[in-house]
Amino acid sequence: TVLCSEKGWLRAVKGHIEDTSEIRYKEGDHGRFVVHAHTTDKLIVLTTDGRFYTLACDRLPGGRGQGEPLRLMIDLGDEQEPVAMLVHQPDRRLIVASSQGRGFLIKEADVIAQTRSGKQVLNVITDEKAAACIVVPPDADAIAIVGTNRRMLIVTLDEIPSMTRGRGVILQRYREGRLADILAFT
């Protein structure tokens, strides 16, 4: 099990932990991501600047202590934060989206980064951040996009373009507010 705290401390704990309430973090910190993985897996991390980073699970610090800062493992800027953390499965598809409601479909095999500096996938401009990265189930045919303005839009999946890099298309336009969440369903 891979644990990442709100302040970006990462560690791998042996075993499959179901109850995360017993896990201890540093003073003033709490859990953010809990990912169940094997030591042979790769972990992919999307950050607010639209970059994907790849970490080998066998090289993550052990569960004793608080772990190590994620910023030491990858070249992550001080103003950037992790948005999503997933175990890599190359046959899946993802939807990545920005806070302004732009996004696209991408094959998960296309987001693997070979270097510490990551791979730029979602291009973001000023006052925009990567806000969501979800796995699209194989049988899904629609997505629901929800904004902080409490408006929801349902779109068929074939209306979303597949890209390997870019800003994407406008999934939902916001006069006030930003993207809150995306869900793919059948």
JSON list of C-alpha atoms in Angstrom, two decimals:
[
{"chain": "A", "resi": 1, "resn": "THR", "atom": "CA", "xyz": [0.00, 0.00, 0.00]},
{"chain": "A", "resi": 2, "resn": "VAL", "atom": "CA", "xyz": [1.37, 3.40, -1.01]},
{"chain": "A", "resi": 3, "resn": "LEU", "atom": "CA", "xyz": [0.50, 6.35, 1.23]},
{"chain": "A", "resi": 4, "resn": "CYS", "atom": "CA", "xyz": [0.87, 10.01, 0.32]},
{"chain": "A", "resi": 5, "resn": "SER", "atom": "CA", "xyz": [0.08, 12.73, 2.82]},
{"chain": "A", "resi": 6, "resn": "GLU", "atom": "CA", "xyz": [-1.46, 16.13, 2.20]},
{"chain": "A", "resi": 7, "resn": "LYS", "atom": "CA", "xyz": [1.98, 17.75, 2.48]},
{"chain": "A", "resi": 8, "resn": "GLY", "atom": "CA", "xyz": [3.50, 15.34, -0.04]},
{"chain": "A", "resi": 9, "resn": "TRP", "atom": "CA", "xyz": [5.27, 12.74, 2.11]},
{"chain": "A", "resi": 10, "resn": "LEU", "atom": "CA", "xyz": [5.31, 9.37, 0.33]},
{"chain": "A", "resi": 11, "resn": "ARG", "atom": "CA", "xyz": [5.91, 5.88, 1.74]},
{"chain": "A", "resi": 12, "resn": "ALA", "atom": "CA", "xyz": [5.11, 2.24, 1.00]},
{"chain": "A", "resi": 13, "resn": "VAL", "atom": "CA", "xyz": [3.66, 0.04, 3.73]},
{"chain": "A", "resi": 14, "resn": "LYS", "atom": "CA", "xyz": [3.67, -3.76, 3.57]},
{"chain": "A", "resi": 15, "resn": "GLY", "atom": "CA", "xyz": [0.32, -5.46, 3.31]},
{"chain": "A", "resi": 16, "resn": "HIS", "atom": "CA", "xyz": [-3.10, -4.49, 2.02]},
{"chain": "A", "resi": 17, "resn": "ILE", "atom": "CA", "xyz": [-4.42, -1.87, 4.46]},
{"chain": "A", "resi": 18, "resn": "GLU", "atom": "CA", "xyz": [-8.21, -1.49, 4.48]},
{"chain": "A", "resi": 19, "resn": "ASP", "atom": "CA", "xyz": [-8.64, 0.69, 7.57]},
{"chain": "A", "resi": 20, "resn": "THR", "atom": "CA", "xyz": [-6.60, 3.85, 7.02]},
{"chain": "A", "resi": 21, "resn": "SER", "atom": "CA", "xyz": [-7.74, 5.48, 10.28]},
{"chain": "A", "resi": 22, "resn": "GLU", "atom": "CA", "xyz": [-4.86, 3.80, 12.18]},
{"chain": "A", "resi": 23, "resn": "ILE", "atom": "CA", "xyz": [-2.16, 5.32, 9.97]},
{"chain": "A", "resi": 24, "resn": "ARG", "atom": "CA", "xyz": [-0.10, 8.06, 11.61]},
{"chain": "A", "resi": 25, "resn": "TYR", "atom": "CA", "xyz": [1.24, 11.15, 9.89]},
{"chain": "A", "resi": 26, "resn": "LYS", "atom": "CA", "xyz": [3.40, 14.08, 11.01]},
{"chain": "A", "resi": 27, "resn": "GLU", "atom": "CA", "xyz": [1.90, 16.71, 13.27]},
{"chain": "A", "resi": 28, "resn": "GLY", "atom": "CA", "xyz": [-0.48, 18.90, 11.25]},
{"chain": "A", "resi": 29, "resn": "ASP", "atom": "CA", "xyz": [-0.50, 16.52, 8.27]},
{"chain": "A", "resi": 30, "resn": "HIS", "atom": "CA", "xyz": [-3.08, 13.95, 7.19]},
{"chain": "A", "resi": 31, "resn": "GLY", "atom": "CA", "xyz": [-3.66, 11.40, 4.42]},
{"chain": "A", "resi": 32, "resn": "ARG", "atom": "CA", "xyz": [-4.41, 12.34, 0.83]},
{"chain": "A", "resi": 33, "resn": "PHE", "atom": "CA", "xyz": [-3.83, 9.30, -1.42]},
{"chain": "A", "resi": 34, "resn": "VAL", "atom": "CA", "xyz": [-3.97, 5.61, -0.53]},
{"chain": "A", "resi": 35, "resn": "VAL", "atom": "CA", "xyz": [-3.06, 3.35, -3.46]},
{"chain": "A", "resi": 36, "resn": "HIS", "atom": "CA", "xyz": [-2.94, -0.44, -3.31]},
{"chain": "A", "resi": 37, "resn": "ALA", "atom": "CA", "xyz": [0.05, -1.60, -5.36]},
{"chain": "A", "resi": 38, "resn": "HIS", "atom": "CA", "xyz": [2.64, -4.35, -5.67]},
{"chain": "A", "resi": 39, "resn": "THR", "atom": "CA", "xyz": [6.40, -3.75, -5.70]},
{"chain": "A", "resi": 40, "resn": "THR", "atom": "CA", "xyz": [6.46, -4.65, -9.41]},
{"chain": "A", "resi": 41, "resn": "ASP", "atom": "CA", "xyz": [3.94, -1.89, -10.29]},
{"chain": "A", "resi": 42, "resn": "LYS", "atom": "CA", "xyz": [4.57, 1.61, -11.55]},
{"chain": "A", "resi": 43, "resn": "LEU", "atom": "CA", "xyz": [2.86, 4.58, -9.97]},
{"chain": "A", "resi": 44, "resn": "ILE", "atom": "CA", "xyz": [1.75, 7.52, -12.14]},
{"chain": "A", "resi": 45, "resn": "VAL", "atom": "CA", "xyz": [1.22, 10.95, -10.63]},
{"chain": "A", "resi": 46, "resn": "LEU", "atom": "CA", "xyz": [-0.54, 13.91, -12.29]},
{"chain": "A", "resi": 47, "resn": "THR", "atom": "CA", "xyz": [0.35, 17.35, -10.92]},
{"chain": "A", "resi": 48, "resn": "THR", "atom": "CA", "xyz": [-1.36, 20.72, -11.23]},
{"chain": "A", "resi": 49, "resn": "ASP", "atom": "CA", "xyz": [0.95, 21.83, -14.07]},
{"chain": "A", "resi": 50, "resn": "GLY", "atom": "CA", "xyz": [-0.40, 19.02, -16.30]},
{"chain": "A", "resi": 51, "resn": "ARG", "atom": "CA", "xyz": [2.67, 16.79, -16.05]},
{"chain": "A", "resi": 52, "resn": "PHE", "atom": "CA", "xyz": [2.66, 13.06, -15.44]},
{"chain": "A", "resi": 53, "resn": "TYR", "atom": "CA", "xyz": [5.47, 11.49, -13.42]},
{"chain": "A", "resi": 54, "resn": "THR", "atom": "CA", "xyz": [6.29, 7.79, -13.13]},
{"chain": "A", "resi": 55, "resn": "LEU", "atom": "CA", "xyz": [7.63, 6.15, -9.97]},
{"chain": "A", "resi": 56, "resn": "ALA", "atom": "CA", "xyz": [8.69, 2.52, -9.54]},
{"chain": "A", "resi": 57, "resn": "CYS", "atom": "CA", "xyz": [6.96, 1.09, -6.45]},
{"chain": "A", "resi": 58, "resn": "ASP", "atom": "CA", "xyz": [10.02, -0.97, -5.49]},
{"chain": "A", "resi": 59, "resn": "ARG", "atom": "CA", "xyz": [12.02, 2.25, -5.03]},
{"chain": "A", "resi": 60, "resn": "LEU", "atom": "CA", "xyz": [9.57, 3.97, -2.69]},
{"chain": "A", "resi": 61, "resn": "PRO", "atom": "CA", "xyz": [10.68, 4.50, 0.92]},
{"chain": "A", "resi": 62, "resn": "GLY", "atom": "CA", "xyz": [9.52, 1.94, 3.47]},
{"chain": "A", "resi": 63, "resn": "GLY", "atom": "CA", "xyz": [6.65, 2.33, 5.89]},
{"chain": "A", "resi": 64, "resn": "ARG", "atom": "CA", "xyz": [8.83, 2.96, 8.94]},
{"chain": "A", "resi": 65, "resn": "GLY", "atom": "CA", "xyz": [8.89, 6.63, 9.77]},
{"chain": "A", "resi": 66, "resn": "GLN", "atom": "CA", "xyz": [7.09, 9.26, 7.74]},
{"chain": "A", "resi": 67, "resn": "GLY", "atom": "CA", "xyz": [8.55, 8.45, 4.31]},
{"chain": "A", "resi": 68, "resn": "GLU", "atom": "CA", "xyz": [10.22, 10.97, 2.00]},
{"chain": "A", "resi": 69, "resn": "PRO", "atom": "CA", "xyz": [8.94, 14.11, 0.31]},
{"chain": "A", "resi": 70, "resn": "LEU", "atom": "CA", "xyz": [7.57, 13.47, -3.19]},
{"chain": "A", "resi": 71, "resn": "ARG", "atom": "CA", "xyz": [9.47, 16.57, -4.36]},
{"chain": "A", "resi": 72, "resn": "LEU", "atom": "CA", "xyz": [12.79, 14.77, -3.78]},
{"chain": "A", "resi": 73, "resn": "MET", "atom": "CA", "xyz": [11.77, 11.84, -6.00]},
{"chain": "A", "resi": 74, "resn": "ILE", "atom": "CA", "xyz": [10.56, 13.91, -8.97]},
{"chain": "A", "resi": 75, "resn": "ASP", "atom": "CA", "xyz": [11.33, 17.41, -10.24]},
{"chain": "A", "resi": 76, "resn": "LEU", "atom": "CA", "xyz": [8.20, 19.04, -8.83]},
{"chain": "A", "resi": 77, "resn": "GLY", "atom": "CA", "xyz": [8.03, 22.82, -8.53]},
{"chain": "A", "resi": 78, "resn": "ASP", "atom": "CA", "xyz": [7.20, 24.50, -5.22]},
{"chain": "A", "resi": 79, "resn": "GLU", "atom": "CA", "xyz": [3.86, 25.80, -6.51]},
{"chain": "A", "resi": 80, "resn": "GLN", "atom": "CA", "xyz": [2.77, 22.43, -7.97]},
{"chain": "A", "resi": 81, "resn": "GLU", "atom": "CA", "xyz": [0.75, 19.79, -6.12]},
{"chain": "A", "resi": 82, "resn": "PRO", "atom": "CA", "xyz": [-0.27, 16.22, -6.97]},
{"chain": "A", "resi": 83, "resn": "VAL", "atom": "CA", "xyz": [-3.80, 15.90, -8.39]},
{"chain": "A", "resi": 84, "resn": "ALA", "atom": "CA", "xyz": [-4.07, 12.15, -8.94]},
{"chain": "A", "resi": 85, "resn": "MET", "atom": "CA", "xyz": [-2.05, 9.05, -8.10]},
{"chain": "A", "resi": 86, "resn": "LEU", "atom": "CA", "xyz": [-2.76, 5.74, -9.87]},
{"chain": "A", "resi": 87, "resn": "VAL", "atom": "CA", "xyz": [-1.22, 2.31, -10.37]},
{"chain": "A", "resi": 88, "resn": "HIS", "atom": "CA", "xyz": [-0.25, 2.11, -14.05]},
{"chain": "A", "resi": 89, "resn": "GLN", "atom": "CA", "xyz": [-2.20, -0.32, -16.26]},
{"chain": "A", "resi": 90, "resn": "PRO", "atom": "CA", "xyz": [-1.25, 0.32, -19.92]},
{"chain": "A", "resi": 91, "resn": "ASP", "atom": "CA", "xyz": [-4.50, -0.93, -21.46]},
{"chain": "A", "resi": 92, "resn": "ARG", "atom": "CA", "xyz": [-6.75, 1.65, -19.74]},
{"chain": "A", "resi": 93, "resn": "ARG", "atom": "CA", "xyz": [-7.94, 5.05, -20.93]},
{"chain": "A", "resi": 94, "resn": "LEU", "atom": "CA", "xyz": [-7.95, 8.21, -18.83]},
{"chain": "A", "resi": 95, "resn": "ILE", "atom": "CA", "xyz": [-9.76, 11.52, -18.98]},
{"chain": "A", "resi": 96, "resn": "VAL", "atom": "CA", "xyz": [-7.63, 14.48, -17.95]},
{"chain": "A", "resi": 97, "resn": "ALA", "atom": "CA", "xyz": [-9.22, 17.88, -17.37]},
{"chain": "A", "resi": 98, "resn": "SER", "atom": "CA", "xyz": [-8.24, 21.35, -16.25]},
{"chain": "A", "resi": 99, "resn": "SER", "atom": "CA", "xyz": [-9.90, 23.62, -13.71]},
{"chain": "A", "resi": 100, "resn": "GLN", "atom": "CA", "xyz": [-11.36, 25.71, -16.58]},
{"chain": "A", "resi": 101, "resn": "GLY", "atom": "CA", "xyz": [-13.30, 22.72, -17.90]},
{"chain": "A", "resi": 102, "resn": "ARG", "atom": "CA", "xyz": [-11.03, 21.67, -20.81]},
{"chain": "A", "resi": 103, "resn": "GLY", "atom": "CA", "xyz": [-10.05, 18.05, -21.24]},
{"chain": "A", "resi": 104, "resn": "PHE", "atom": "CA", "xyz": [-9.55, 14.99, -23.42]},
{"chain": "A", "resi": 105, "resn": "LEU", "atom": "CA", "xyz": [-9.16, 11.21, -23.48]},
{"chain": "A", "resi": 106, "resn": "ILE", "atom": "CA", "xyz": [-5.69, 9.67, -23.44]},
{"chain": "A", "resi": 107, "resn": "LYS", "atom": "CA", "xyz": [-4.35, 6.12, -23.43]},
{"chain": "A", "resi": 108, "resn": "GLU", "atom": "CA", "xyz": [-2.65, 5.38, -20.14]},
{"chain": "A", "resi": 109, "resn": "ALA", "atom": "CA", "xyz": [0.36, 3.96, -21.99]},
{"chain": "A", "resi": 110, "resn": "ASP", "atom": "CA", "xyz": [0.97, 7.46, -23.42]},
{"chain": "A", "resi": 111, "resn": "VAL", "atom": "CA", "xyz": [1.45, 9.13, -20.02]},
{"chain": "A", "resi": 112, "resn": "ILE", "atom": "CA", "xyz": [4.51, 7.18, -18.86]},
{"chain": "A", "resi": 113, "resn": "ALA", "atom": "CA", "xyz": [7.44, 9.51, -18.19]},
{"chain": "A", "resi": 114, "resn": "GLN", "atom": "CA", "xyz": [11.00, 8.30, -18.72]},
{"chain": "A", "resi": 115, "resn": "THR", "atom": "CA", "xyz": [12.73, 11.04, -16.70]},
{"chain": "A", "resi": 116, "resn": "ARG", "atom": "CA", "xyz": [12.45, 12.77, -13.32]},
{"chain": "A", "resi": 117, "resn": "SER", "atom": "CA", "xyz": [11.16, 15.90, -15.03]},
{"chain": "A", "resi": 118, "resn": "GLY", "atom": "CA", "xyz": [7.97, 14.11, -16.08]},
{"chain": "A", "resi": 119, "resn": "LYS", "atom": "CA", "xyz": [5.97, 14.24, -19.29]},
{"chain": "A", "resi": 120, "resn": "GLN", "atom": "CA", "xyz": [3.85, 17.27, -20.20]},
{"chain": "A", "resi": 121, "resn": "VAL", "atom": "CA", "xyz": [0.40, 16.00, -21.24]},
{"chain": "A", "resi": 122, "resn": "LEU", "atom": "CA", "xyz": [-2.23, 18.63, -20.34]},
{"chain": "A", "resi": 123, "resn": "ASN", "atom": "CA", "xyz": [-1.17, 22.12, -21.40]},
{"chain": "A", "resi": 124, "resn": "VAL", "atom": "CA", "xyz": [-2.43, 24.71, -18.92]},
{"chain": "A", "resi": 125, "resn": "ILE", "atom": "CA", "xyz": [-2.32, 28.49, -19.17]},
{"chain": "A", "resi": 126, "resn": "THR", "atom": "CA", "xyz": [-2.22, 31.22, -16.50]},
{"chain": "A", "resi": 127, "resn": "ASP", "atom": "CA", "xyz": [-4.86, 30.82, -13.75]},
{"chain": "A", "resi": 128, "resn": "GLU", "atom": "CA", "xyz": [-5.56, 27.25, -14.91]},
{"chain": "A", "resi": 129, "resn": "LYS", "atom": "CA", "xyz": [-4.50, 23.99, -13.29]},
{"chain": "A", "resi": 130, "resn": "ALA", "atom": "CA", "xyz": [-4.92, 20.30, -13.96]},
{"chain": "A", "resi": 131, "resn": "ALA", "atom": "CA", "xyz": [-7.90, 19.37, -11.81]},
{"chain": "A", "resi": 132, "resn": "ALA", "atom": "CA", "xyz": [-8.95, 15.80, -12.62]},
{"chain": "A", "resi": 133, "resn": "CYS", "atom": "CA", "xyz": [-7.66, 12.49, -13.91]},
{"chain": "A", "resi": 134, "resn": "ILE", "atom": "CA", "xyz": [-10.09, 9.59, -13.93]},
{"chain": "A", "resi": 135, "resn": "VAL", "atom": "CA", "xyz": [-9.96, 6.05, -15.26]},
{"chain": "A", "resi": 136, "resn": "VAL", "atom": "CA", "xyz": [-12.58, 5.33, -17.92]},
{"chain": "A", "resi": 137, "resn": "PRO", "atom": "CA", "xyz": [-14.16, 1.88, -17.42]},
{"chain": "A", "resi": 138, "resn": "PRO", "atom": "CA", "xyz": [-14.10, -0.26, -20.60]},
{"chain": "A", "resi": 139, "resn": "ASP", "atom": "CA", "xyz": [-17.90, -0.35, -20.86]},
{"chain": "A", "resi": 140, "resn": "ALA", "atom": "CA", "xyz": [-18.43, 3.39, -20.16]},
{"chain": "A", "resi": 141, "resn": "ASP", "atom": "CA", "xyz": [-20.27, 5.37, -22.83]},
{"chain": "A", "resi": 142, "resn": "ALA", "atom": "CA", "xyz": [-20.87, 8.73, -21.10]},
{"chain": "A", "resi": 143, "resn": "ILE", "atom": "CA", "xyz": [-19.27, 11.18, -18.70]},
{"chain": "A", "resi": 144, "resn": "ALA", "atom": "CA", "xyz": [-20.78, 13.57, -16.19]},
{"chain": "A", "resi": 145, "resn": "ILE", "atom": "CA", "xyz": [-18.98, 16.86, -15.59]},
{"chain": "A", "resi": 146, "resn": "VAL", "atom": "CA", "xyz": [-19.80, 18.82, -12.44]},
{"chain": "A", "resi": 147, "resn": "GLY", "atom": "CA", "xyz": [-18.70, 22.39, -11.71]},
{"chain": "A", "resi": 148, "resn": "THR", "atom": "CA", "xyz": [-18.38, 24.26, -8.44]},
{"chain": "A", "resi": 149, "resn": "ASN", "atom": "CA", "xyz": [-21.38, 26.28, -9.64]},
{"chain": "A", "resi": 150, "resn": "ARG", "atom": "CA", "xyz": [-23.43, 23.05, -9.02]},
{"chain": "A", "resi": 151, "resn": "ARG", "atom": "CA", "xyz": [-24.18, 22.51, -12.71]},
{"chain": "A", "resi": 152, "resn": "MET", "atom": "CA", "xyz": [-23.83, 19.09, -14.26]},
{"chain": "A", "resi": 153, "resn": "LEU", "atom": "CA", "xyz": [-23.42, 18.21, -17.92]},
{"chain": "A", "resi": 154, "resn": "ILE", "atom": "CA", "xyz": [-23.66, 14.68, -19.33]},
{"chain": "A", "resi": 155, "resn": "VAL", "atom": "CA", "xyz": [-21.84, 14.02, -22.61]},
{"chain": "A", "resi": 156, "resn": "THR", "atom": "CA", "xyz": [-21.39, 10.82, -24.59]},
{"chain": "A", "resi": 157, "resn": "LEU", "atom": "CA", "xyz": [-17.84, 9.51, -24.56]},
{"chain": "A", "resi": 158, "resn": "ASP", "atom": "CA", "xyz": [-17.53, 9.53, -28.36]},
{"chain": "A", "resi": 159, "resn": "GLU", "atom": "CA", "xyz": [-17.80, 13.36, -28.29]},
{"chain": "A", "resi": 160, "resn": "ILE", "atom": "CA", "xyz": [-14.53, 13.60, -26.33]},
{"chain": "A", "resi": 161, "resn": "PRO", "atom": "CA", "xyz": [-11.40, 13.58, -28.53]},
{"chain": "A", "resi": 162, "resn": "SER", "atom": "CA", "xyz": [-8.46, 11.25, -27.95]},
{"chain": "A", "resi": 163, "resn": "MET", "atom": "CA", "xyz": [-5.19, 13.15, -27.81]},
{"chain": "A", "resi": 164, "resn": "THR", "atom": "CA", "xyz": [-1.65, 12.52, -26.61]},
{"chain": "A", "resi": 165, "resn": "ARG", "atom": "CA", "xyz": [-0.98, 16.13, -25.58]},
{"chain": "A", "resi": 166, "resn": "GLY", "atom": "CA", "xyz": [-2.71, 19.51, -25.64]},
{"chain": "A", "resi": 167, "resn": "ARG", "atom": "CA", "xyz": [-5.33, 21.69, -23.96]},
{"chain": "A", "resi": 168, "resn": "GLY", "atom": "CA", "xyz": [-8.27, 19.55, -25.05]},
{"chain": "A", "resi": 169, "resn": "VAL", "atom": "CA", "xyz": [-11.80, 20.69, -25.82]},
{"chain": "A", "resi": 170, "resn": "ILE", "atom": "CA", "xyz": [-14.21, 22.59, -23.60]},
{"chain": "A", "resi": 171, "resn": "LEU", "atom": "CA", "xyz": [-16.07, 19.93, -21.65]},
{"chain": "A", "resi": 172, "resn": "GLN", "atom": "CA", "xyz": [-18.10, 22.48, -19.69]},
{"chain": "A", "resi": 173, "resn": "ARG", "atom": "CA", "xyz": [-17.84, 26.28, -19.77]},
{"chain": "A", "resi": 174, "resn": "TYR", "atom": "CA", "xyz": [-17.86, 28.24, -16.50]},
{"chain": "A", "resi": 175, "resn": "ARG", "atom": "CA", "xyz": [-18.73, 31.90, -16.14]},
{"chain": "A", "resi": 176, "resn": "GLU", "atom": "CA", "xyz": [-18.22, 31.65, -12.41]},
{"chain": "A", "resi": 177, "resn": "GLY", "atom": "CA", "xyz": [-16.61, 28.66, -10.76]},
{"chain": "A", "resi": 178, "resn": "ARG", "atom": "CA", "xyz": [-14.45, 25.82, -12.03]},
{"chain": "A", "resi": 179, "resn": "LEU", "atom": "CA", "xyz": [-14.44, 22.07, -12.58]},
{"chain": "A", "resi": 180, "resn": "ALA", "atom": "CA", "xyz": [-15.31, 20.09, -9.45]},
{"chain": "A", "resi": 181, "resn": "ASP", "atom": "CA", "xyz": [-15.44, 16.47, -10.62]},
{"chain": "A", "resi": 182, "resn": "ILE", "atom": "CA", "xyz": [-15.82, 14.10, -13.59]},
{"chain": "A", "resi": 183, "resn": "LEU", "atom": "CA", "xyz": [-17.34, 10.62, -13.62]},
{"chain": "A", "resi": 184, "resn": "ALA", "atom": "CA", "xyz": [-17.44, 8.06, -16.44]},
{"chain": "A", "resi": 185, "resn": "PHE", "atom": "CA", "xyz": [-20.37, 5.64, -16.46]},
{"chain": "A", "resi": 186, "resn": "THR", "atom": "CA", "xyz": [-22.53, 3.36, -18.60]}
]
